[in-house]
Amino acid sequence: MNPTNFLTELKRRNVYRAAVAYGVVAWFLTQLTTQVFPFFEIPNFAVRFVVIALAIGFPIAMLLSWLYELTPEGIVRTEDLDPAQARSVQRAAGRILDFIIIGVLLLVIAMLLVGRLPFYRQVGEVISQKSIAVLPFENQSADKTNAYFAEGIQDEILTRLFKIADLKVISRTSTQRYQSKPGNLAEIAKQLGVANILEGSVQKVADQVRINVQLISAQTDSHLWADTYDRKLTDIFGVESEIAKRIADSLQAKLTGREERALAVKPTNNPQAYDAYLRGLAFEARSYFTSSSDLVRKAVGFYERAVELDPNFALAWSRLSRANANLYFGRGVETTSARRDAAKSALEHAQKLEPDSSETLLALGYYQYWVLRDYGSAKTTFGGVSKVLPGSSEVPYALALVTRREGHWDQSIAYFERALAVDPRNVPLLMDSAETYAMLRQFPAGLKLYDRALDITPNDPDGMGAKASIYQAQGNLQEAAKLLVEVNAHTPSQLLFETKIVQLRLERNLGEAIRLLQARLAQFHFASEIDKGSDQVALAFTESLDGDTAGAKITAEPTRNTLEHLYRDQSDNFQAAPRARADLALHLSLAYAVTGEEDSAIKTAERAIMLLPRANDAAAGPVYEENLALIETMVGENSPAILALTQLLQMPYSSWYYGPAPITPALLRLDPIWDPLRADPAFQKLCEEKQP
């Protein structure tokens, strides 16, 4: 058949119109099912079935529109109609198809318009009846030091609930800031996006334990059930599993056979070992909100005690590995070969005992991420854990951080959103999510998330520092200054203090920046020589910017000597920890530049890039390229510096010198560290680029 004749025949038989009508109706049905099915808690596979069925139906519908016509007498084959009758029927059918297309398009437009209305969005945010938040358990023991035990029972119940795919469970990190028995349950449930609240209390006397729990419907403030469990410490595991099953039954959540087996697992037969484990768990949970290495070290001590009492306690081995890996990842004095080996040894013990448990797999994922920095393997491991811990925010949170390191920014954002859906008031999660948007220079989105975190923890110093850094990156020094008014030499948050120094530098108030740094070095108790060295280098650098070259050298020389010693003599301890050595090299290169040792400054800055190249860490790698651009600027190598800045303006990353935000045209315009480049037209062009 002639192609032209074939296309004409398609038009005559209304196949074009049928294709358009089918496409519009299919899109409408897809939107309808994705909106309506979740309301009735219809599984996602049903939505996929509808989409696949519509796709398969398209060629069938086109074939039928070619072969048949709709007539007043019914459906007949096109070949059975005489030409005049066929033309009349096809015109009538065409008009019907036109009306169908117009009608469905009007419905689509109405859906889009209504979907933008505030009341519609509120109604559309359906809260599943199979959702629950477990509030902190009240410690009713006479001995108030038993608070760790109540915290541990809450945590263990949550861990079991996370394994039930049919439940939406809010993580402890979002509930921990609430009271044990608050009066405003409806408001708390609204904040957390759940329909039900579990309250509880724990009383422990010697080896006797009493646990009271009550499941409450937040909407009606009615008790779905309440019970009291009196057990010996050796029988506590059965209670935790029994409570989790009772919750699932009350909320009509279906348990698979695998989930029922997971709930029944008894981690240890030694009550003393379990007590030590719960103590470690409590210290580790508290460290999550303070970033305190001391608390993590205390947790390590209790986990070590637990596995000493019961060498077959796989769960304690897993937590011990994670805690050691966490300390190793901190980039400070804990980044040692001994800490790395301790994490590996504990992991191997857990793998021998329970290689397929969710806790062992989590420990493996964190070891791959924090110690080996093998992001691909970590992503695979965490992806596997998500199948056995479907309700946990921890897994998508970890995947968000890992994919960010890989430079898969869209994936990272999607994982952050998944984690926040079940952990909406987790401040560290909100902060990391906000930082990711800041790295991408999506500053409005980042500010909204920082505001959410600050609503939960008002005046949090790290949150205020991070938010101020975004305002600085936008060139809005007035708003940044409002957040930095109270910063002084004793400010415990290093991020907030450094943001204040950046603010003074951007305001070109170098004298005040120097006085503040001098006061901090004289009065502040630093956690390590590296932390102190960082501020000493910052002081020397600021003095050089202020024109005091001689004073800057006097300040920088002893710091340079200390950093050289750390860099050379700790090479064994820093083996397989490239970020820690790269950070040291960064500090040392800046000290070399201030003391006038230009070749050493350039080579050391280049060494930092080699230790952690962008290809190995998309989030942190560009930091060292930024540092090299600064060193090149300081020694007069303007062209390569401008080239590097040109590339950096196109990269997402978290700046070393400007906090969570990367470099921006506003920062290039304002910061005196780039003054040697200002006469160059290429640099001037960078400063004029459109502000993110």
Short mmCIF file of N, CA and C in Angstrom, two decimals, residues 95-235:
data_model
loop_
_atom_site.label_atom_id
_atom_site.label_comp_id
_atom_site.label_asym_id
_atom_site.label_seq_id
_atom_site.Cartn_x
_atom_site.Cartn_y
_atom_site.Cartn_z
N ARG A 95 -17.11 12.68 15.23
CA ARG A 95 -17.65 13.70 16.13
C ARG A 95 -17.77 13.16 17.56
N ILE A 96 -18.18 11.89 17.67
CA ILE A 96 -18.30 11.28 19.01
C ILE A 96 -16.93 11.23 19.69
N LEU A 97 -15.91 10.83 18.92
CA LEU A 97 -14.56 10.77 19.49
C LEU A 97 -14.08 12.16 19.90
N ASP A 98 -14.41 13.17 19.09
CA ASP A 98 -14.03 14.54 19.45
C ASP A 98 -14.65 14.95 20.78
N PHE A 99 -15.95 14.61 20.94
CA PHE A 99 -16.62 14.95 22.21
C PHE A 99 -15.98 14.23 23.39
N ILE A 100 -15.60 12.95 23.17
CA ILE A 100 -14.94 12.19 24.24
C ILE A 100 -13.63 12.85 24.63
N ILE A 101 -12.82 13.23 23.61
CA ILE A 101 -11.52 13.85 23.88
C ILE A 101 -11.69 15.15 24.64
N ILE A 102 -12.64 16.00 24.16
CA ILE A 102 -12.86 17.29 24.81
C ILE A 102 -13.35 17.10 26.24
N GLY A 103 -14.28 16.15 26.42
CA GLY A 103 -14.84 15.91 27.76
C GLY A 103 -13.78 15.45 28.75
N VAL A 104 -12.95 14.50 28.31
CA VAL A 104 -11.91 14.00 29.22
C VAL A 104 -10.87 15.08 29.50
N LEU A 105 -10.51 15.86 28.48
CA LEU A 105 -9.56 16.96 28.69
C LEU A 105 -10.09 17.97 29.70
N LEU A 106 -11.39 18.25 29.64
CA LEU A 106 -11.98 19.16 30.63
C LEU A 106 -11.89 18.57 32.04
N LEU A 107 -12.11 17.25 32.15
CA LEU A 107 -11.96 16.61 33.46
C LEU A 107 -10.53 16.69 33.97
N VAL A 108 -9.57 16.49 33.04
CA VAL A 108 -8.14 16.57 33.41
C VAL A 108 -7.81 17.97 33.91
N ILE A 109 -8.26 18.99 33.17
CA ILE A 109 -8.00 20.37 33.57
C ILE A 109 -8.62 20.66 34.94
N ALA A 110 -9.83 20.16 35.16
CA ALA A 110 -10.49 20.35 36.45
C ALA A 110 -9.70 19.70 37.57
N MET A 111 -9.17 18.49 37.32
CA MET A 111 -8.36 17.81 38.34
C MET A 111 -7.11 18.61 38.67
N LEU A 112 -6.46 19.14 37.64
CA LEU A 112 -5.23 19.91 37.87
C LEU A 112 -5.52 21.18 38.65
N LEU A 113 -6.63 21.85 38.32
CA LEU A 113 -6.97 23.09 39.03
C LEU A 113 -7.35 22.81 40.48
N VAL A 114 -8.19 21.79 40.68
CA VAL A 114 -8.63 21.47 42.04
C VAL A 114 -7.45 20.99 42.88
N GLY A 115 -6.52 20.26 42.25
CA GLY A 115 -5.35 19.76 42.97
C GLY A 115 -4.48 20.85 43.52
N ARG A 116 -4.60 22.07 42.99
CA ARG A 116 -3.80 23.19 43.49
C ARG A 116 -4.46 23.89 44.67
N LEU A 117 -5.72 23.58 44.95
CA LEU A 117 -6.41 24.27 46.03
C LEU A 117 -5.97 23.72 47.38
N PRO A 118 -5.79 24.58 48.39
CA PRO A 118 -5.32 24.13 49.70
C PRO A 118 -6.21 23.07 50.33
N PHE A 119 -7.55 23.26 50.22
CA PHE A 119 -8.42 22.30 50.89
C PHE A 119 -8.31 20.93 50.27
N TYR A 120 -8.05 20.89 48.95
CA TYR A 120 -7.93 19.61 48.27
C TYR A 120 -6.70 18.86 48.74
N ARG A 121 -5.59 19.59 48.90
CA ARG A 121 -4.36 18.95 49.34
C ARG A 121 -4.52 18.40 50.74
N GLN A 122 -5.25 19.13 51.59
CA GLN A 122 -5.43 18.65 52.95
C GLN A 122 -6.27 17.38 52.96
N VAL A 123 -7.33 17.36 52.15
CA VAL A 123 -8.17 16.18 52.10
C VAL A 123 -7.41 15.01 51.51
N GLY A 124 -6.54 15.31 50.54
CA GLY A 124 -5.81 14.25 49.85
C GLY A 124 -4.74 13.60 50.69
N GLU A 125 -4.31 14.25 51.77
CA GLU A 125 -3.27 13.69 52.62
C GLU A 125 -3.90 12.68 53.57
N VAL A 126 -4.20 11.52 53.03
CA VAL A 126 -4.90 10.50 53.80
C VAL A 126 -3.91 9.81 54.73
N ILE A 127 -4.29 9.70 56.00
CA ILE A 127 -3.46 9.02 56.98
C ILE A 127 -3.94 7.58 57.09
N SER A 128 -3.05 6.66 56.86
CA SER A 128 -3.41 5.24 56.92
C SER A 128 -3.77 4.85 58.35
N GLN A 129 -4.80 4.02 58.47
CA GLN A 129 -5.17 3.50 59.78
C GLN A 129 -4.16 2.49 60.29
N LYS A 130 -3.29 2.04 59.41
CA LYS A 130 -2.22 1.11 59.81
C LYS A 130 -0.91 1.86 60.06
N SER A 131 -1.02 3.00 60.71
CA SER A 131 0.16 3.81 61.01
C SER A 131 0.24 4.05 62.51
N ILE A 132 1.46 4.11 63.03
CA ILE A 132 1.64 4.19 64.48
C ILE A 132 2.93 4.91 64.84
N ALA A 133 2.88 5.63 65.95
CA ALA A 133 4.08 6.22 66.56
C ALA A 133 4.18 5.68 67.98
N VAL A 134 5.37 5.27 68.37
CA VAL A 134 5.61 4.77 69.73
C VAL A 134 6.31 5.87 70.52
N LEU A 135 5.60 6.46 71.48
CA LEU A 135 6.17 7.54 72.27
C LEU A 135 7.16 6.99 73.29
N PRO A 136 8.06 7.84 73.81
CA PRO A 136 9.03 7.36 74.80
C PRO A 136 8.34 6.69 75.98
N PHE A 137 8.88 5.55 76.39
CA PHE A 137 8.31 4.84 77.53
C PHE A 137 8.75 5.52 78.83
N GLU A 138 7.81 5.64 79.76
CA GLU A 138 8.10 6.28 81.04
C GLU A 138 8.85 5.30 81.95
N ASN A 139 9.90 5.79 82.59
CA ASN A 139 10.64 4.98 83.56
C ASN A 139 9.99 5.15 84.93
N GLN A 140 9.32 4.11 85.40
CA GLN A 140 8.64 4.17 86.70
C GLN A 140 9.43 3.46 87.80
N SER A 141 10.67 3.12 87.50
CA SER A 141 11.51 2.48 88.51
C SER A 141 11.91 3.50 89.57
N ALA A 142 12.05 3.02 90.79
CA ALA A 142 12.52 3.90 91.87
C ALA A 142 13.93 4.40 91.56
N ASP A 143 14.72 3.54 90.94
CA ASP A 143 16.07 3.91 90.52
C ASP A 143 15.99 4.60 89.17
N LYS A 144 16.17 5.91 89.15
CA LYS A 144 16.01 6.69 87.92
C LYS A 144 17.09 6.39 86.89
N THR A 145 18.18 5.75 87.34
CA THR A 145 19.21 5.38 86.37
C THR A 145 18.74 4.25 85.46
N ASN A 146 17.57 3.67 85.76
CA ASN A 146 17.02 2.62 84.90
C ASN A 146 16.32 3.19 83.66
N ALA A 147 16.45 4.49 83.46
CA ALA A 147 15.82 5.10 82.27
C ALA A 147 16.30 4.43 80.99
N TYR A 148 17.56 3.98 80.98
CA TYR A 148 18.10 3.31 79.79
C TYR A 148 17.27 2.08 79.43
N PHE A 149 16.73 1.40 80.47
CA PHE A 149 15.99 0.18 80.22
C PHE A 149 14.66 0.49 79.53
N ALA A 150 13.99 1.53 79.98
CA ALA A 150 12.74 1.94 79.33
C ALA A 150 13.00 2.36 77.88
N GLU A 151 14.09 3.10 77.66
CA GLU A 151 14.44 3.50 76.29
C GLU A 151 14.71 2.29 75.42
N GLY A 152 15.40 1.31 76.00
CA GLY A 152 15.74 0.11 75.23
C GLY A 152 14.52 -0.72 74.87
N ILE A 153 13.57 -0.84 75.80
CA ILE A 153 12.34 -1.59 75.49
C ILE A 153 11.58 -0.92 74.35
N GLN A 154 11.47 0.41 74.41
CA GLN A 154 10.81 1.14 73.33
C GLN A 154 11.51 0.87 72.00
N ASP A 155 12.84 0.92 72.02
CA ASP A 155 13.61 0.75 70.80
C ASP A 155 13.45 -0.66 70.23
N GLU A 156 13.43 -1.66 71.10
CA GLU A 156 13.31 -3.04 70.64
C GLU A 156 11.92 -3.32 70.07
N ILE A 157 10.88 -2.72 70.67
CA ILE A 157 9.53 -2.87 70.11
C ILE A 157 9.48 -2.23 68.72
N LEU A 158 10.08 -1.05 68.60
CA LEU A 158 10.11 -0.38 67.30
C LEU A 158 10.84 -1.22 66.25
N THR A 159 11.96 -1.80 66.64
CA THR A 159 12.74 -2.62 65.70
C THR A 159 11.89 -3.76 65.16
N ARG A 160 11.07 -4.35 66.01
CA ARG A 160 10.20 -5.43 65.56
C ARG A 160 9.09 -4.90 64.64
N LEU A 161 8.54 -3.74 64.97
CA LEU A 161 7.48 -3.16 64.14
C LEU A 161 8.01 -2.79 62.76
N PHE A 162 9.27 -2.35 62.68
CA PHE A 162 9.86 -1.98 61.39
C PHE A 162 9.86 -3.15 60.42
N LYS A 163 9.82 -4.36 60.95
CA LYS A 163 9.91 -5.54 60.10
C LYS A 163 8.57 -5.93 59.49
N ILE A 164 7.51 -5.22 59.87
CA ILE A 164 6.16 -5.52 59.35
C ILE A 164 5.86 -4.56 58.19
N ALA A 165 5.87 -5.07 56.99
CA ALA A 165 5.74 -4.23 55.79
C ALA A 165 4.38 -3.54 55.71
N ASP A 166 3.36 -4.14 56.32
CA ASP A 166 2.00 -3.61 56.19
C ASP A 166 1.72 -2.45 57.17
N LEU A 167 2.71 -2.09 57.99
CA LEU A 167 2.56 -0.99 58.94
C LEU A 167 3.42 0.20 58.53
N LYS A 168 2.92 1.40 58.78
CA LYS A 168 3.74 2.60 58.71
C LYS A 168 4.12 2.95 60.15
N VAL A 169 5.43 2.92 60.44
CA VAL A 169 5.92 3.13 61.79
C VAL A 169 6.86 4.33 61.80
N ILE A 170 6.57 5.28 62.67
CA ILE A 170 7.42 6.47 62.79
C ILE A 170 8.65 6.13 63.63
N SER A 171 9.80 6.55 63.17
CA SER A 171 11.04 6.20 63.86
C SER A 171 11.17 6.90 65.20
N ARG A 172 11.98 6.32 66.06
CA ARG A 172 12.18 6.85 67.40
C ARG A 172 12.78 8.25 67.37
N THR A 173 13.60 8.52 66.36
CA THR A 173 14.25 9.83 66.27
C THR A 173 13.24 10.96 66.12
N SER A 174 12.04 10.63 65.62
CA SER A 174 11.00 11.66 65.50
C SER A 174 10.12 11.75 66.74
N THR A 175 10.09 10.69 67.55
CA THR A 175 9.20 10.69 68.72
C THR A 175 9.94 10.99 70.02
N GLN A 176 11.25 10.94 69.98
CA GLN A 176 12.03 11.00 71.22
C GLN A 176 11.87 12.31 71.98
N ARG A 177 11.51 13.38 71.27
CA ARG A 177 11.42 14.69 71.93
C ARG A 177 10.06 14.90 72.62
N TYR A 178 9.15 13.96 72.45
CA TYR A 178 7.85 14.09 73.11
C TYR A 178 7.89 13.50 74.52
N GLN A 179 6.91 13.90 75.35
CA GLN A 179 6.80 13.32 76.68
C GLN A 179 6.19 11.92 76.60
N SER A 180 6.34 11.18 77.69
CA SER A 180 5.84 9.80 77.70
C SER A 180 4.32 9.75 77.59
N LYS A 181 3.62 10.64 78.30
CA LYS A 181 2.16 10.65 78.26
C LYS A 181 1.65 12.08 78.06
N PRO A 182 1.79 12.60 76.86
CA PRO A 182 1.36 13.98 76.61
C PRO A 182 -0.16 14.06 76.54
N GLY A 183 -0.68 15.25 76.72
CA GLY A 183 -2.13 15.43 76.67
C GLY A 183 -2.67 15.70 75.29
N ASN A 184 -1.82 16.14 74.38
CA ASN A 184 -2.28 16.56 73.05
C ASN A 184 -1.97 15.49 72.00
N LEU A 185 -2.54 14.31 72.18
CA LEU A 185 -2.24 13.20 71.27
C LEU A 185 -2.65 13.51 69.84
N ALA A 186 -3.80 14.17 69.66
CA ALA A 186 -4.29 14.45 68.30
C ALA A 186 -3.30 15.34 67.55
N GLU A 187 -2.75 16.35 68.24
CA GLU A 187 -1.79 17.25 67.60
C GLU A 187 -0.49 16.52 67.28
N ILE A 188 -0.03 15.67 68.20
CA ILE A 188 1.20 14.90 67.96
C ILE A 188 1.01 13.95 66.78
N ALA A 189 -0.14 13.28 66.73
CA ALA A 189 -0.41 12.37 65.62
C ALA A 189 -0.43 13.12 64.30
N LYS A 190 -0.98 14.33 64.31
CA LYS A 190 -1.01 15.15 63.10
C LYS A 190 0.40 15.53 62.67
N GLN A 191 1.25 15.92 63.62
CA GLN A 191 2.63 16.29 63.31
C GLN A 191 3.40 15.11 62.72
N LEU A 192 3.10 13.91 63.22
CA LEU A 192 3.83 12.72 62.79
C LEU A 192 3.16 12.01 61.62
N GLY A 193 1.92 12.36 61.30
CA GLY A 193 1.23 11.74 60.19
C GLY A 193 0.80 10.31 60.45
N VAL A 194 0.28 10.05 61.68
CA VAL A 194 -0.16 8.70 62.03
C VAL A 194 -1.57 8.74 62.60
N ALA A 195 -2.20 7.57 62.64
CA ALA A 195 -3.55 7.46 63.18
C ALA A 195 -3.56 6.93 64.61
N ASN A 196 -2.45 6.29 65.02
CA ASN A 196 -2.44 5.62 66.32
C ASN A 196 -1.16 5.94 67.10
N ILE A 197 -1.29 5.93 68.41
CA ILE A 197 -0.17 6.22 69.31
C ILE A 197 -0.05 5.08 70.32
N LEU A 198 1.19 4.62 70.55
CA LEU A 198 1.44 3.65 71.61
C LEU A 198 2.16 4.36 72.76
N GLU A 199 1.56 4.31 73.94
CA GLU A 199 2.18 4.83 75.15
C GLU A 199 2.59 3.65 76.03
N GLY A 200 3.61 3.86 76.86
CA GLY A 200 4.03 2.77 77.71
C GLY A 200 4.85 3.24 78.90
N SER A 201 4.99 2.34 79.85
CA SER A 201 5.84 2.60 81.01
C SER A 201 6.54 1.31 81.39
N VAL A 202 7.71 1.46 82.02
CA VAL A 202 8.50 0.30 82.41
C VAL A 202 8.94 0.47 83.86
N GLN A 203 8.78 -0.59 84.64
CA GLN A 203 9.26 -0.59 86.02
C GLN A 203 10.15 -1.83 86.20
N LYS A 204 11.38 -1.57 86.61
CA LYS A 204 12.35 -2.67 86.76
C LYS A 204 12.85 -2.69 88.20
N VAL A 205 12.70 -3.85 88.84
CA VAL A 205 13.21 -4.06 90.19
C VAL A 205 13.98 -5.38 90.18
N ALA A 206 15.30 -5.28 90.34
CA ALA A 206 16.16 -6.48 90.26
C ALA A 206 15.92 -7.16 88.91
N ASP A 207 15.48 -8.44 88.94
CA ASP A 207 15.24 -9.13 87.67
C ASP A 207 13.76 -9.20 87.32
N GLN A 208 12.93 -8.42 88.03
CA GLN A 208 11.50 -8.36 87.74
C GLN A 208 11.18 -7.10 86.92
N VAL A 209 10.37 -7.28 85.89
CA VAL A 209 10.04 -6.16 84.99
C VAL A 209 8.52 -6.10 84.80
N ARG A 210 7.96 -4.91 84.93
CA ARG A 210 6.55 -4.69 84.61
C ARG A 210 6.46 -3.67 83.47
N ILE A 211 5.74 -4.04 82.42
CA ILE A 211 5.57 -3.17 81.26
C ILE A 211 4.08 -2.91 81.07
N ASN A 212 3.70 -1.65 81.09
CA ASN A 212 2.32 -1.24 80.79
C ASN A 212 2.30 -0.58 79.42
N VAL A 213 1.38 -0.99 78.57
CA VAL A 213 1.25 -0.38 77.25
C VAL A 213 -0.22 -0.14 76.94
N GLN A 214 -0.46 0.90 76.14
CA GLN A 214 -1.83 1.18 75.69
C GLN A 214 -1.77 1.76 74.28
N LEU A 215 -2.56 1.17 73.42
CA LEU A 215 -2.66 1.62 72.03
C LEU A 215 -3.88 2.52 71.91
N ILE A 216 -3.67 3.74 71.41
CA ILE A 216 -4.72 4.76 71.40
C ILE A 216 -4.96 5.24 69.98
N SER A 217 -6.23 5.32 69.61
CA SER A 217 -6.60 5.96 68.34
C SER A 217 -6.56 7.46 68.56
N ALA A 218 -5.67 8.15 67.87
CA ALA A 218 -5.47 9.58 68.11
C ALA A 218 -6.69 10.40 67.72
N GLN A 219 -7.40 9.97 66.71
CA GLN A 219 -8.55 10.75 66.22
C GLN A 219 -9.69 10.77 67.24
N THR A 220 -9.95 9.62 67.87
CA THR A 220 -11.07 9.52 68.82
C THR A 220 -10.60 9.56 70.27
N ASP A 221 -9.27 9.50 70.49
CA ASP A 221 -8.70 9.46 71.83
C ASP A 221 -9.23 8.27 72.62
N SER A 222 -9.52 7.18 71.92
CA SER A 222 -10.05 5.97 72.56
C SER A 222 -8.98 4.89 72.59
N HIS A 223 -9.02 4.05 73.62
CA HIS A 223 -8.06 2.97 73.75
C HIS A 223 -8.48 1.78 72.88
N LEU A 224 -7.59 1.38 72.00
CA LEU A 224 -7.86 0.18 71.21
C LEU A 224 -7.58 -1.06 72.05
N TRP A 225 -6.55 -0.98 72.88
CA TRP A 225 -6.30 -2.02 73.89
C TRP A 225 -5.24 -1.52 74.86
N ALA A 226 -5.21 -2.13 76.03
CA ALA A 226 -4.19 -1.83 77.02
C ALA A 226 -3.89 -3.12 77.78
N ASP A 227 -2.64 -3.25 78.21
CA ASP A 227 -2.28 -4.48 78.90
C ASP A 227 -1.07 -4.24 79.80
N THR A 228 -0.91 -5.13 80.77
CA THR A 228 0.23 -5.09 81.69
C THR A 228 0.94 -6.44 81.62
N TYR A 229 2.26 -6.38 81.50
CA TYR A 229 3.07 -7.59 81.39
C TYR A 229 4.05 -7.64 82.56
N ASP A 230 3.93 -8.67 83.38
CA ASP A 230 4.87 -8.90 84.48
C ASP A 230 5.75 -10.09 84.11
N ARG A 231 7.03 -9.81 83.97
CA ARG A 231 7.95 -10.86 83.53
C ARG A 231 9.27 -10.78 84.30
N LYS A 232 9.98 -11.90 84.25
CA LYS A 232 11.37 -11.87 84.68
C LYS A 232 12.21 -11.34 83.51
N LEU A 233 13.39 -10.81 83.82
CA LEU A 233 14.23 -10.23 82.78
C LEU A 233 14.55 -11.23 81.69
N THR A 234 14.65 -12.52 82.06
CA THR A 234 14.97 -13.55 81.06
C THR A 234 13.84 -13.75 80.05
N ASP A 235 12.61 -13.31 80.38
CA ASP A 235 11.47 -13.51 79.48
C ASP A 235 11.06 -12.23 78.74
#
